Amino acid sequence: MDLHVGKARATAAEQQAVDAVLGPPASGWEGGERRAGVDGHAATGGHLSRQRRHLLLPALQAAQARRGFISEGALNYICLRLTVPPAEAYGVATFYSLLSLAPRPPVVAHVCDDIACRLSGAEALCAELTRTLGPAGGEGRATWLRSPCLGQCERAPAVLVTRAGERPLETALGPATGAQVLAALADGPARAAVPSVRLPQFGDPGLRLLRRIGRVDPTSCDDYRAHGGYAALRRAIELGPEGVIREVLDSRLVGRGGAAFPTGRKWEAVSRAVVRPHYLVCNADESEPGTFKDRVLMEEDPFAVLEAMTIAGYATGCEIAYLYVRGEYPLAAERLQGAILEARGRGLLGQDVMGHGFRFEVEVRRGAGAYICGEETALFNSIEGFRGEPRNKPPFPTQAGLFGKPTVVNNVETLANVLEVLREGGPAFASVGTAASTGTKLFCLSGHVKRPGLYEVPFGTTLRALLDLAGGVAGGRALRTVLLGGAAGAFVTPAELDVPLTFEGTRAIGASLGSGVVLALDDTTDLWDIVRRIAAFFRDESCGQCVPCRVGTVRQEELLARLARGGAARPASEELLLLSEIGQAMRDASICGLGQTASAAVQSALAKLGLIEGGRT
């Protein structure tokens, strides 16, 4: 391939950052010294470089972390190293919100202004930063930007501070004050204190997935093993791959990311696939506003995530796994990397896991700020070095997933449940919860509750009981509504609080469990503001690939603005009919779940909460 790049060249520091990911250039074909003989031949440059296209996103992230943005010279250098056309690399770099091709200061505070943080003073924090630092995106040595949900909802309002340089640093703050943000933006200590996890149920003997959190050092493999770690993997090896899958099938475990697909059926399909190799992907790109369960598991119990992935790989014949962590989770990525190194050193990962002759490797990949990459096929494209746009299905991932090979995709919570399945057996696991919703479920409580945080309860627990467990509404105020399932979920009224939290129970009232979001809103909440923020979220996060979603999310937001403002040219009844038609078009014709669910919460709010009759119109 003949590449034509611009005249701009990367600085020595930028080249060094990229080379740390890609290795030093071997020839002039990929940006190194041109040499006569075989080293300068195209066969050792372009063709082999294109096989490393999957390193495009890590290389872009390395360049950004060194300087604070991706310069034209750095982009050109990456294109030469990987033999990627500049137009394609530009398309990838502009796809992610955490990457910037425009010059900006090396220190940036990303201030969450999404729904959970809005309820906890995010707008006041943004106003304070505007007064002290100027408008968002300003110039200087440091700046601040508004951000969608950072996955720190129990610590709202949340801020992520990124510091570029030779030793880049990322620090999560929450609950954040203006003074804390200003201090983090100024020259300070090399690393801020790691925020403590708020686990309201600590000490509850009924905990299963959360029982080690707060009791075990997340950086110590020895401590993890002393608390039962890797017993499930030993049990898996005793059972053999078919025995493991049989236990998972007997458990009736279904995916915890929202789709609720039977885990055992997915594993069985990949295990029987003739095409090799098989891949395992742990989808840890939880970006649903209000969700933070996977972050807590990865930060506080990283060895459990690795053990569960190893069991899944063993059962399905996968030797290579990718753990895709959302870009806003620096501590989770750091602890997982440390756990991988320690597990490999103990023979728990690598060429001969536990001395039983099977190979399993895990590689951490970080997202860069794209909600759509939580969709499994968009995640595949992101790992492969393309824009994170969903693929049409079929073929399904079990047939042709990552790199076109059979692929198992599970999220963190689903995999964590596998340890419980093997610890007590499939039938015993299925005895907890209900017949159609087995086991326990993690719920992320935030908003106007007295004790926000991550909770674990058996399926079938009512929403009322869960809110009571969190202390009820903060300040003794009246509950107005609960957003169940996140931005892609639905609003639940106080009259519906006795709904059992099961897949079938929530479906009966037109709601869904989704990713486990339970966002409580009291009677002081500006509901129009929340609903319009949800609409703006989907407008911003649509990948734009298909027309129904690309256009529909914009039209939905425009229509809500007219309704909230009042005095529209047409009657409210006609606007509502048009909104319903837009939602139906997105549900019927969008490629993926983003467009198909973009209108769910909006329409439930208008149908249940009386925004038209009792609101501003």
Coordinates of C-alpha atoms in Angstrom, one line a residue:
M1 CA 0.0 0.0 0.0
D2 CA 1.3 3.4 -0.9
L3 CA 0.7 5.8 2.0
H4 CA 0.6 9.5 1.6
V5 CA 1.0 11.3 4.9
G6 CA 1.4 15.0 5.5
K7 CA 4.7 16.8 6.2
A8 CA 4.2 17.1 9.9
R9 CA 6.5 14.8 11.9
A10 CA 6.2 13.4 15.4
T11 CA 8.4 14.7 18.2
A12 CA 11.0 12.4 19.7
A13 CA 8.8 12.1 22.8
E14 CA 5.8 11.2 20.7
Q15 CA 7.8 8.6 18.8
Q16 CA 9.0 7.1 22.1
A17 CA 5.5 6.9 23.4
V18 CA 4.2 5.1 20.3
D19 CA 7.3 2.8 20.1
A20 CA 6.6 1.7 23.7
V21 CA 3.3 0.2 22.4
L22 CA 4.5 -1.0 18.9
G23 CA 8.1 -1.7 19.5
P24 CA 10.9 0.1 17.6
P25 CA 10.5 0.4 13.9
A26 CA 12.3 -2.4 12.0
S27 CA 12.6 -0.6 8.6
G28 CA 11.9 2.5 6.6
W29 CA 8.6 1.0 5.6
E30 CA 7.2 1.7 9.0
G31 CA 8.9 5.0 9.9
G32 CA 12.4 3.8 10.8
E33 CA 15.7 4.0 9.1
R34 CA 15.7 3.0 5.4
R35 CA 18.2 0.1 4.9
A36 CA 19.3 -1.8 1.9
G37 CA 18.7 -5.6 1.7
V38 CA 16.0 -7.6 3.2
D39 CA 15.2 -5.3 6.1
G40 CA 14.0 -2.6 3.6
H41 CA 11.8 -5.0 1.7
A42 CA 8.0 -4.4 1.7
A43 CA 7.5 -8.0 3.0
T44 CA 8.9 -7.0 6.3
G45 CA 7.1 -3.7 6.5
G46 CA 3.7 -3.0 5.1
H47 CA 2.1 -6.4 5.0
L48 CA 3.2 -7.4 8.5
S49 CA 2.4 -4.0 9.9
R50 CA -1.2 -4.2 8.7
Q51 CA -1.5 -7.4 10.7
R52 CA -1.0 -5.2 13.7
R53 CA -4.0 -2.9 13.0
H54 CA -5.5 -4.0 16.3
L55 CA -2.8 -1.9 18.0
L56 CA -4.1 1.4 16.5
L57 CA -6.2 2.4 19.4
P58 CA -3.5 1.7 22.0
A59 CA -1.0 3.7 19.9
L60 CA -3.4 6.7 19.7
Q61 CA -3.9 6.5 23.4
A62 CA -0.1 6.5 24.0
A63 CA 0.4 9.6 21.9
Q64 CA -2.4 11.4 23.7
A65 CA -1.1 10.4 27.1
R66 CA 2.3 11.9 26.2
R67 CA 1.2 15.3 25.0
G68 CA -2.4 15.7 25.9
F69 CA -3.7 15.5 22.4
I70 CA -2.8 13.6 19.2
S71 CA -0.8 15.9 17.0
E72 CA -0.7 15.6 13.2
G73 CA 2.8 14.4 13.4
A74 CA 2.0 11.7 15.9
L75 CA -0.9 10.6 13.7
N76 CA 1.3 10.4 10.7
Y77 CA 3.9 8.4 12.6
I78 CA 1.3 5.9 13.8
C79 CA 0.0 5.5 10.2
L80 CA 3.5 4.8 9.0
R81 CA 4.2 2.3 11.7
L82 CA 0.9 0.3 11.1
T83 CA 0.5 1.0 7.4
V84 CA -3.0 2.5 8.0
P85 CA -4.3 5.2 5.7
P86 CA -4.4 8.6 7.4
A87 CA -8.1 9.0 6.6
E88 CA -8.9 5.8 8.4
A89 CA -6.7 6.6 11.4
Y90 CA -8.4 10.0 11.6
G91 CA -11.8 8.4 11.5
V92 CA -10.8 6.2 14.5
A93 CA -9.2 9.0 16.5
T94 CA -12.3 11.3 16.1
F95 CA -14.7 8.5 17.1
Y96 CA -13.7 8.6 20.8
S97 CA -14.6 11.4 23.2
L98 CA -11.4 11.0 25.4
L99 CA -9.2 11.5 22.3
S100 CA -8.5 14.9 20.8
L101 CA -6.8 15.9 17.6
A102 CA -7.1 19.5 18.5
P103 CA -4.4 21.0 20.7
R104 CA -5.4 21.3 24.3
P105 CA -3.7 21.6 27.7
P106 CA -1.9 18.6 29.1
V107 CA -4.0 18.6 32.3
V108 CA -7.8 18.2 31.9
A109 CA -10.6 17.7 34.4
H110 CA -13.5 15.7 32.9
V111 CA -16.5 16.8 35.0
C112 CA -19.5 14.5 34.8
D113 CA -22.8 16.3 34.2
D114 CA -24.9 13.1 33.6
I115 CA -28.1 12.3 35.5
A116 CA -26.7 10.9 38.8
C117 CA -24.2 13.8 39.1
R118 CA -26.8 16.4 38.1
L119 CA -28.8 15.3 41.1
S120 CA -25.8 15.8 43.4
G121 CA -24.7 19.3 42.3
A122 CA -22.8 18.8 39.1
E123 CA -24.2 22.0 37.5
A124 CA -23.1 24.0 40.5
L125 CA -19.6 22.5 40.2
C126 CA -19.5 23.4 36.5
A127 CA -20.6 27.0 37.3
E128 CA -17.8 27.3 39.9
L129 CA -15.2 26.0 37.5
T130 CA -16.5 28.5 34.9
R131 CA -15.9 31.3 37.3
T132 CA -12.4 30.2 38.4
L133 CA -11.0 28.7 35.2
G134 CA -13.2 30.1 32.5
P135 CA -15.5 28.3 30.0
A136 CA -15.1 24.6 29.4
G137 CA -12.3 23.8 26.9
G138 CA -10.3 26.9 27.6
E139 CA -6.7 27.4 26.9
G140 CA -3.8 27.5 29.3
R141 CA -1.9 25.0 31.3
A142 CA -5.0 23.2 32.5
T143 CA -8.7 23.1 31.5
W144 CA -12.0 21.3 32.2
L145 CA -14.6 19.7 30.1
R146 CA -18.1 18.4 30.6
S147 CA -18.3 14.6 30.4
P148 CA -21.0 11.9 30.2
C149 CA -21.3 9.4 33.1
L150 CA -17.9 8.4 34.5
G151 CA -19.2 5.4 36.4
Q152 CA -18.6 6.9 39.8
C153 CA -22.3 7.5 40.5
E154 CA -22.2 6.5 44.2
R155 CA -19.5 9.3 44.7
A156 CA -21.4 12.0 42.7
P157 CA -20.5 14.6 41.6
A158 CA -17.5 12.8 39.9
V159 CA -14.5 14.2 38.1
L160 CA -11.7 12.4 36.2
V161 CA -8.4 14.4 36.0
T162 CA -6.0 13.3 33.3
R163 CA -2.4 14.6 33.3
A164 CA -0.3 14.0 30.1
G165 CA 3.5 13.8 30.1
E166 CA 6.4 11.4 30.5
R167 CA 4.6 9.8 33.4
P168 CA 0.9 10.3 32.6
L169 CA -1.5 10.2 35.5
E170 CA -5.3 9.7 35.8
T171 CA -7.1 10.4 39.0
A172 CA -10.8 9.9 39.8
L173 CA -12.4 12.4 42.3
G174 CA -15.7 12.0 44.1
P175 CA -17.6 13.5 45.7
A176 CA -15.7 16.3 44.1
T177 CA -15.6 20.0 45.2
G178 CA -14.3 22.9 43.2
A179 CA -11.3 23.2 45.5
Q180 CA -10.4 19.6 45.0
V181 CA -10.6 19.9 41.2
L182 CA -8.4 23.1 41.3
A183 CA -5.9 21.3 43.5
A184 CA -5.8 18.3 41.2
L185 CA -5.3 20.6 38.1
A186 CA -2.4 22.4 39.9
D187 CA 1.0 20.8 40.4
G188 CA 0.4 18.4 43.2
P189 CA 1.6 15.0 44.5
A190 CA 2.5 12.3 42.0
R191 CA -0.7 10.3 42.8
A192 CA -3.8 11.2 44.7
A193 CA -5.2 8.9 47.3
V194 CA -7.2 5.9 46.0
P195 CA -10.9 6.6 46.8
S196 CA -12.4 4.0 49.1
V197 CA -15.2 1.8 47.9
R198 CA -18.5 2.5 49.7
L199 CA -20.0 -1.0 50.3
P200 CA -23.1 -0.5 52.4
Q201 CA -23.7 -4.2 52.9
F202 CA -20.2 -4.9 54.2
G203 CA -20.3 -7.8 56.7
D204 CA -23.6 -9.2 55.5
P205 CA -23.1 -13.0 55.6
G206 CA -25.5 -13.4 52.6
L207 CA -23.2 -11.7 50.1
R208 CA -21.8 -13.9 47.4
L209 CA -20.3 -11.8 44.6
L210 CA -19.3 -9.0 47.0
R211 CA -18.2 -11.1 50.0
R212 CA -14.5 -10.5 49.5
I213 CA -14.7 -6.7 48.9
G214 CA -13.3 -4.9 51.9
R215 CA -11.8 -8.1 53.3
V216 CA -9.2 -9.0 50.7
D217 CA -6.3 -7.0 49.5
P218 CA -7.1 -6.5 45.7
T219 CA -3.4 -6.4 44.9
S220 CA -2.4 -9.7 46.6
C221 CA -2.9 -13.0 44.9
D222 CA -1.9 -14.8 48.1
D223 CA -4.7 -13.0 50.0
Y224 CA -7.2 -13.9 47.3
R225 CA -6.2 -17.5 47.5
A226 CA -6.5 -17.5 51.3
H227 CA -10.1 -16.5 50.9
G228 CA -11.0 -19.3 48.5
G229 CA -9.5 -17.9 45.3
Y230 CA -8.8 -20.3 42.5
A231 CA -10.8 -23.1 44.1
A232 CA -13.4 -22.7 41.3
L233 CA -10.7 -23.1 38.7
R234 CA -9.4 -26.3 40.3
R235 CA -13.0 -27.6 40.4
A236 CA -13.3 -26.7 36.7
I237 CA -10.2 -28.7 35.8
E238 CA -11.7 -31.7 37.7
L239 CA -14.9 -31.5 35.8
G240 CA -13.3 -30.9 32.4
P241 CA -14.7 -28.5 29.7
E242 CA -17.9 -30.4 29.1
G243 CA -18.6 -30.8 32.8
V244 CA -18.1 -27.0 33.4
I245 CA -20.6 -26.2 30.6
R246 CA -23.0 -28.7 32.0
E247 CA -22.9 -26.9 35.4
V248 CA -23.4 -23.5 33.8
L249 CA -26.4 -24.9 31.8
D250 CA -27.9 -26.4 35.0
S251 CA -27.5 -23.1 36.8
R252 CA -29.7 -21.3 34.2
L253 CA -27.3 -18.3 34.5
V254 CA -28.2 -15.6 32.0
G255 CA -26.1 -12.5 31.0
R256 CA -26.1 -9.6 33.5
G257 CA -25.4 -6.9 30.9
G258 CA -29.1 -6.4 30.0
A259 CA -29.7 -8.9 27.1
A260 CA -30.2 -11.8 29.5
F261 CA -29.0 -14.5 27.0
P262 CA -28.3 -17.9 28.6
T263 CA -24.6 -18.1 29.3
G264 CA -24.3 -21.9 29.0
R265 CA -25.8 -21.9 25.5
K266 CA -23.3 -19.3 24.4
W267 CA -20.4 -21.3 25.8
E268 CA -21.7 -24.5 24.3
A269 CA -21.9 -23.0 20.8
V270 CA -18.3 -21.7 20.9
S271 CA -16.9 -24.9 22.4
R272 CA -18.4 -26.9 19.5
A273 CA -17.2 -24.5 16.8
V274 CA -14.8 -26.2 14.4
V275 CA -13.1 -22.9 13.3
R276 CA -10.0 -22.0 15.3
P277 CA -8.8 -20.1 17.2
H278 CA -11.6 -19.2 19.6
Y279 CA -11.5 -15.9 21.5
L280 CA -12.9 -14.8 24.8
V281 CA -13.8 -11.1 25.4
C282 CA -14.7 -9.7 28.8
N283 CA -16.9 -6.7 28.1
A284 CA -16.0 -4.3 30.9
D285 CA -17.1 -1.2 29.0
E286 CA -20.0 -0.5 31.2
S287 CA -21.0 3.0 30.2
E288 CA -24.7 3.1 31.0
P289 CA -25.4 6.2 33.1
G290 CA -25.9 5.2 36.7
T291 CA -23.9 1.9 36.4
F292 CA -20.7 1.1 38.4
K293 CA -21.0 -2.5 39.4
D294 CA -18.3 -3.9 37.1
R295 CA -16.0 -1.1 38.2
V296 CA -16.2 -2.1 41.8
L297 CA -15.6 -5.8 41.0
M298 CA -12.6 -5.0 38.8
E299 CA -11.1 -2.5 41.3
E300 CA -11.7 -4.6 44.5
D301 CA -11.7 -8.2 43.3
P302 CA -9.5 -8.3 40.1
F303 CA -8.3 -11.9 40.6
A304 CA -11.8 -13.1 40.7
V305 CA -12.4 -11.6 37.3
L306 CA -9.3 -13.3 35.9
E307 CA -10.2 -16.6 37.5
A308 CA -13.7 -16.5 36.0
M309 CA -12.2 -15.6 32.6
T310 CA -9.8 -18.6 32.8
I311 CA -12.6 -21.0 33.6
A312 CA -14.6 -19.6 30.6
G313 CA -11.5 -20.0 28.3
Y314 CA -10.9 -23.5 29.5
A315 CA -14.5 -24.6 29.0
T316 CA -14.8 -23.1 25.5
G317 CA -11.4 -23.7 24.0
C318 CA -10.2 -20.1 24.1
E319 CA -6.5 -19.5 24.5
I320 CA -6.5 -15.7 24.1
A321 CA -8.8 -13.3 25.9
Y322 CA -9.2 -9.5 25.7
L323 CA -10.5 -7.6 28.8
Y324 CA -11.9 -4.4 27.4
V325 CA -12.1 -1.8 30.2
R326 CA -13.8 1.5 29.7
G327 CA -11.3 4.4 29.4
E328 CA -12.8 6.2 32.4
Y329 CA -11.7 3.4 34.8
P330 CA -7.9 4.0 35.3
L331 CA -7.7 2.2 38.7
A332 CA -9.6 -0.9 37.4
A333 CA -7.2 -1.1 34.5
E334 CA -4.1 -0.7 36.7
R335 CA -5.2 -3.4 39.2
L336 CA -6.2 -5.8 36.5
Q337 CA -2.8 -5.4 34.8
G338 CA -1.1 -6.0 38.2
A339 CA -3.2 -9.1 38.8
I340 CA -2.4 -10.4 35.3
L341 CA 1.4 -10.1 36.0
E342 CA 1.1 -11.8 39.4
A343 CA -1.2 -14.6 38.1
R344 CA 1.2 -15.3 35.2
G345 CA 4.1 -15.4 37.6
R346 CA 2.2 -18.0 39.7
G347 CA 1.4 -20.2 36.8
L348 CA -2.3 -19.2 36.9
L349 CA -2.0 -17.7 33.4
G350 CA 0.3 -18.5 30.5
Q351 CA 1.4 -21.5 28.6
D352 CA 0.6 -24.2 31.2
V353 CA -2.1 -23.0 33.6
M354 CA -1.8 -24.7 37.0
G355 CA 0.3 -27.4 35.3
H356 CA -2.6 -28.9 33.5
G357 CA -1.4 -28.4 30.0
F358 CA -3.7 -25.7 28.7
R359 CA -2.7 -22.2 27.6
F360 CA -4.6 -19.0 28.5
E361 CA -3.5 -15.4 28.1
V362 CA -5.3 -12.2 29.0
E363 CA -4.7 -8.8 27.5
V364 CA -6.2 -5.6 28.8
R365 CA -7.5 -3.1 26.3
R366 CA -8.8 0.2 27.3
G367 CA -11.7 2.0 25.7
A368 CA -11.5 5.7 24.9
G369 CA -14.9 7.1 25.7
A370 CA -17.6 5.6 23.5
Y371 CA -20.9 4.2 25.0
I372 CA -21.6 2.3 21.8
C373 CA -18.5 0.1 22.4
G374 CA -20.5 -1.7 25.1
E375 CA -22.4 -3.3 22.2
E376 CA -20.4 -6.5 21.6
T377 CA -19.8 -6.2 17.8
A378 CA -18.8 -2.5 18.2
L379 CA -16.4 -3.7 20.8
F380 CA -14.9 -6.1 18.3
N381 CA -14.3 -3.3 15.8
S382 CA -12.7 -1.2 18.5
I383 CA -10.3 -3.9 19.5
E384 CA -9.5 -4.6 15.8
G385 CA -8.5 -1.0 15.3
F386 CA -11.6 0.3 13.5
R387 CA -14.4 2.7 14.5
G388 CA -16.5 1.3 17.2
E389 CA -19.6 0.8 15.0
P390 CA -21.9 -2.2 15.4
R391 CA -22.1 -5.0 12.9
N392 CA -25.2 -6.5 11.4
K393 CA -26.2 -9.8 12.9
P394 CA -26.2 -12.6 11.8
P395 CA -23.5 -13.9 11.9
F396 CA -23.5 -13.9 15.6
P397 CA -20.3 -13.7 17.7
T398 CA -20.4 -17.4 18.5
Q399 CA -19.9 -18.0 14.8
A400 CA -17.8 -15.0 13.6
G401 CA -16.8 -12.5 16.3
L402 CA -13.5 -11.0 17.1
F403 CA -11.1 -11.2 14.1
G404 CA -13.9 -13.2 12.4
K405 CA -13.5 -16.2 14.7
P406 CA -15.9 -17.9 17.2
T407 CA -16.0 -15.6 20.3
V408 CA -17.4 -15.8 23.8
V409 CA -18.5 -12.4 25.1
N410 CA -19.5 -12.0 28.7
N411 CA -19.6 -9.0 31.0
V412 CA -17.8 -8.8 34.4
E413 CA -20.8 -9.6 36.6
T414 CA -21.8 -12.6 34.5
L415 CA -18.3 -14.0 34.7
A416 CA -18.2 -13.4 38.5
N417 CA -21.3 -15.6 38.8
V418 CA -19.5 -18.5 37.2
L419 CA -17.3 -18.8 40.3
E420 CA -20.4 -19.2 42.4
V421 CA -21.8 -21.8 40.0
L422 CA -18.7 -24.0 40.3
R423 CA -18.4 -23.3 44.1
E424 CA -21.8 -24.7 44.9
G425 CA -22.9 -26.5 41.7
G426 CA -25.4 -25.6 39.0
P427 CA -28.6 -26.9 40.6
A428 CA -27.8 -25.2 43.9
F429 CA -27.1 -21.9 42.2
A430 CA -30.5 -22.2 40.3
S431 CA -32.3 -22.6 43.7
V432 CA -31.6 -19.0 44.5
G433 CA -33.9 -16.4 43.0
T434 CA -36.7 -17.5 40.8
A435 CA -37.1 -20.1 38.1
A436 CA -36.5 -17.7 35.3
S437 CA -34.1 -15.4 37.1
T438 CA -31.5 -17.4 39.1
G439 CA -28.9 -16.3 41.5
T440 CA -28.3 -12.9 42.9
K441 CA -28.1 -9.5 41.1
L442 CA -25.9 -6.5 41.7
F443 CA -27.8 -3.2 41.8
C444 CA -26.2 0.3 41.5
L445 CA -28.2 2.7 43.8
S446 CA -27.6 6.4 43.4
G447 CA -29.5 9.7 43.3
H448 CA -31.6 10.7 46.2
V449 CA -31.0 7.6 48.4
K450 CA -29.6 7.8 51.9
R451 CA -26.8 5.2 51.3
P452 CA -25.8 5.1 47.7
G453 CA -23.6 2.3 46.6
L454 CA -23.5 -1.2 45.2
Y455 CA -26.0 -3.8 46.6
E456 CA -26.4 -7.5 46.1
V457 CA -29.8 -9.2 46.6
P458 CA -31.4 -12.4 45.4
F459 CA -33.6 -12.1 42.3
G460 CA -37.2 -11.6 43.4
T461 CA -36.4 -8.9 46.0
T462 CA -38.9 -6.0 45.5
L463 CA -37.8 -2.6 44.5
R464 CA -39.3 -1.2 47.7
A465 CA -37.2 -3.6 49.8
L466 CA -34.1 -2.6 47.9
L467 CA -34.7 1.1 48.5
D468 CA -35.3 0.4 52.1
L469 CA -32.0 -1.4 52.3
A470 CA -30.4 1.8 51.0
G471 CA -32.1 3.8 53.8
G472 CA -34.9 5.2 51.7
V473 CA -35.0 8.7 50.2
A474 CA -32.4 11.0 51.6
G475 CA -33.6 13.8 53.8
G476 CA -37.0 12.2 54.4
R477 CA -38.4 13.7 51.2
A478 CA -41.1 12.0 49.1
L479 CA -40.0 9.8 46.2
R480 CA -41.1 11.0 42.8
T481 CA -39.9 8.2 40.6
V482 CA -37.1 5.7 40.1
L483 CA -35.1 5.3 36.9
L484 CA -34.7 1.5 36.6
G485 CA -32.1 0.1 34.1
G486 CA -30.4 3.3 33.3
A487 CA -30.8 5.7 30.3
A488 CA -32.0 2.8 28.2
G489 CA -34.4 1.7 30.9
A490 CA -37.7 3.1 32.1
F491 CA -39.2 5.2 34.9
V492 CA -41.0 3.4 37.7
T493 CA -43.7 5.2 39.8
P494 CA -44.1 4.9 43.6
A495 CA -47.2 2.8 42.9
E496 CA -45.0 0.2 41.2
L497 CA -42.4 -0.2 43.9
D498 CA -43.6 -3.7 44.8
V499 CA -42.4 -5.0 41.5
P500 CA -40.2 -8.1 42.0
L501 CA -36.7 -7.4 40.6
T502 CA -36.6 -10.2 38.1
F503 CA -36.4 -10.2 34.3
E504 CA -40.0 -11.4 34.1
G505 CA -41.3 -9.1 36.9
T506 CA -40.0 -5.9 35.4
R507 CA -41.1 -6.9 31.9
A508 CA -44.7 -7.1 33.2
I509 CA -44.7 -3.4 34.1
G510 CA -43.0 -2.3 30.9
A511 CA -39.6 -1.8 32.4
S512 CA -36.3 -3.8 32.5
L513 CA -33.5 -4.5 34.8
G514 CA -30.9 -3.5 32.2
S515 CA -27.5 -3.2 33.8
G516 CA -28.8 -2.9 37.3
V517 CA -29.3 0.9 37.6
V518 CA -31.6 2.1 40.4
L519 CA -31.6 5.9 40.3
A520 CA -34.0 7.5 42.9
L521 CA -35.4 10.9 42.3
D522 CA -37.2 12.9 45.0
D523 CA -40.0 15.5 44.7
T524 CA -37.5 18.3 44.2
T525 CA -36.2 16.9 40.9
D526 CA -36.6 18.9 37.7
L527 CA -37.8 15.9 35.6
W528 CA -37.7 17.8 32.4
D529 CA -34.0 18.4 32.9
I530 CA -33.3 14.7 33.6
V531 CA -35.4 13.6 30.6
R532 CA -33.7 16.1 28.2
R533 CA -30.3 15.0 29.5
I534 CA -31.1 11.4 28.7
A535 CA -32.1 12.5 25.2
A536 CA -28.9 14.5 24.8
F537 CA -26.9 11.5 25.9
F538 CA -28.3 9.3 23.2
R539 CA -27.8 12.0 20.6
D540 CA -24.1 12.3 21.5
E541 CA -23.5 8.6 21.8
S542 CA -25.1 7.5 18.6
C543 CA -22.3 6.2 16.3
G544 CA -24.2 7.7 13.3
Q545 CA -23.9 4.6 11.2
C546 CA -27.6 4.0 10.6
V547 CA -30.1 6.7 9.7
P548 CA -32.9 5.8 12.2
C549 CA -30.7 6.3 15.2
R550 CA -28.5 9.1 13.8
V551 CA -31.5 11.2 12.9
G552 CA -34.0 9.9 15.4
T553 CA -32.0 10.8 18.5
V554 CA -31.6 14.3 17.2
R555 CA -35.3 14.7 16.4
Q556 CA -36.3 13.3 19.8
E557 CA -34.1 15.8 21.6
E558 CA -35.5 18.7 19.5
L559 CA -39.0 17.6 20.2
L560 CA -38.5 17.4 23.9
A561 CA -37.0 20.9 23.9
R562 CA -40.2 22.2 22.3
L563 CA -42.4 20.4 24.8
A564 CA -40.4 21.6 27.8
R565 CA -40.4 25.2 26.4
G566 CA -44.1 25.3 25.8
G567 CA -45.9 27.3 23.2
A568 CA -45.0 24.9 20.3
A569 CA -46.5 25.5 16.9
R570 CA -48.5 22.3 17.1
P571 CA -50.6 20.9 20.0
A572 CA -48.8 18.8 22.6
S573 CA -50.9 15.8 21.5
E574 CA -49.5 16.0 18.0
E575 CA -46.0 16.4 19.3
L576 CA -46.4 13.3 21.5
L577 CA -47.7 11.3 18.5
L578 CA -44.7 12.4 16.5
L579 CA -42.4 11.4 19.4
S580 CA -44.0 8.0 19.5
E581 CA -43.5 7.5 15.7
I582 CA -39.8 8.5 16.1
G583 CA -39.4 6.0 18.8
Q584 CA -41.1 3.3 16.8
A585 CA -38.9 3.9 13.8
M586 CA -35.7 3.7 16.0
R587 CA -36.9 0.5 17.6
D588 CA -37.8 -1.2 14.3
A589 CA -34.9 -0.1 12.1
S590 CA -31.8 0.7 14.1
I591 CA -28.9 -1.7 13.7
C592 CA -28.2 -2.1 17.5
G593 CA -29.6 -1.7 20.9
L594 CA -28.7 1.9 21.3
G595 CA -31.2 3.1 18.8
Q596 CA -33.7 0.4 19.8
T597 CA -33.8 1.6 23.4
A598 CA -33.1 5.4 22.9
S599 CA -36.7 6.3 23.4
A600 CA -37.6 3.9 26.2
A601 CA -37.0 6.1 29.2
V602 CA -38.2 9.3 27.5
Q603 CA -41.5 7.7 26.5
S604 CA -42.0 6.1 29.9
A605 CA -41.5 9.5 31.6
L606 CA -44.1 11.2 29.4
A607 CA -46.5 8.3 29.8
K608 CA -46.2 7.9 33.6
L609 CA -45.0 11.1 35.2
G610 CA -47.4 13.7 34.0
L611 CA -44.8 16.0 32.5
I612 CA -47.3 17.4 30.0
E613 CA -50.3 17.9 32.3
G614 CA -48.4 18.9 35.4
G615 CA -45.1 20.2 33.8
R616 CA -44.1 23.4 32.1
T617 CA -46.5 23.0 29.2

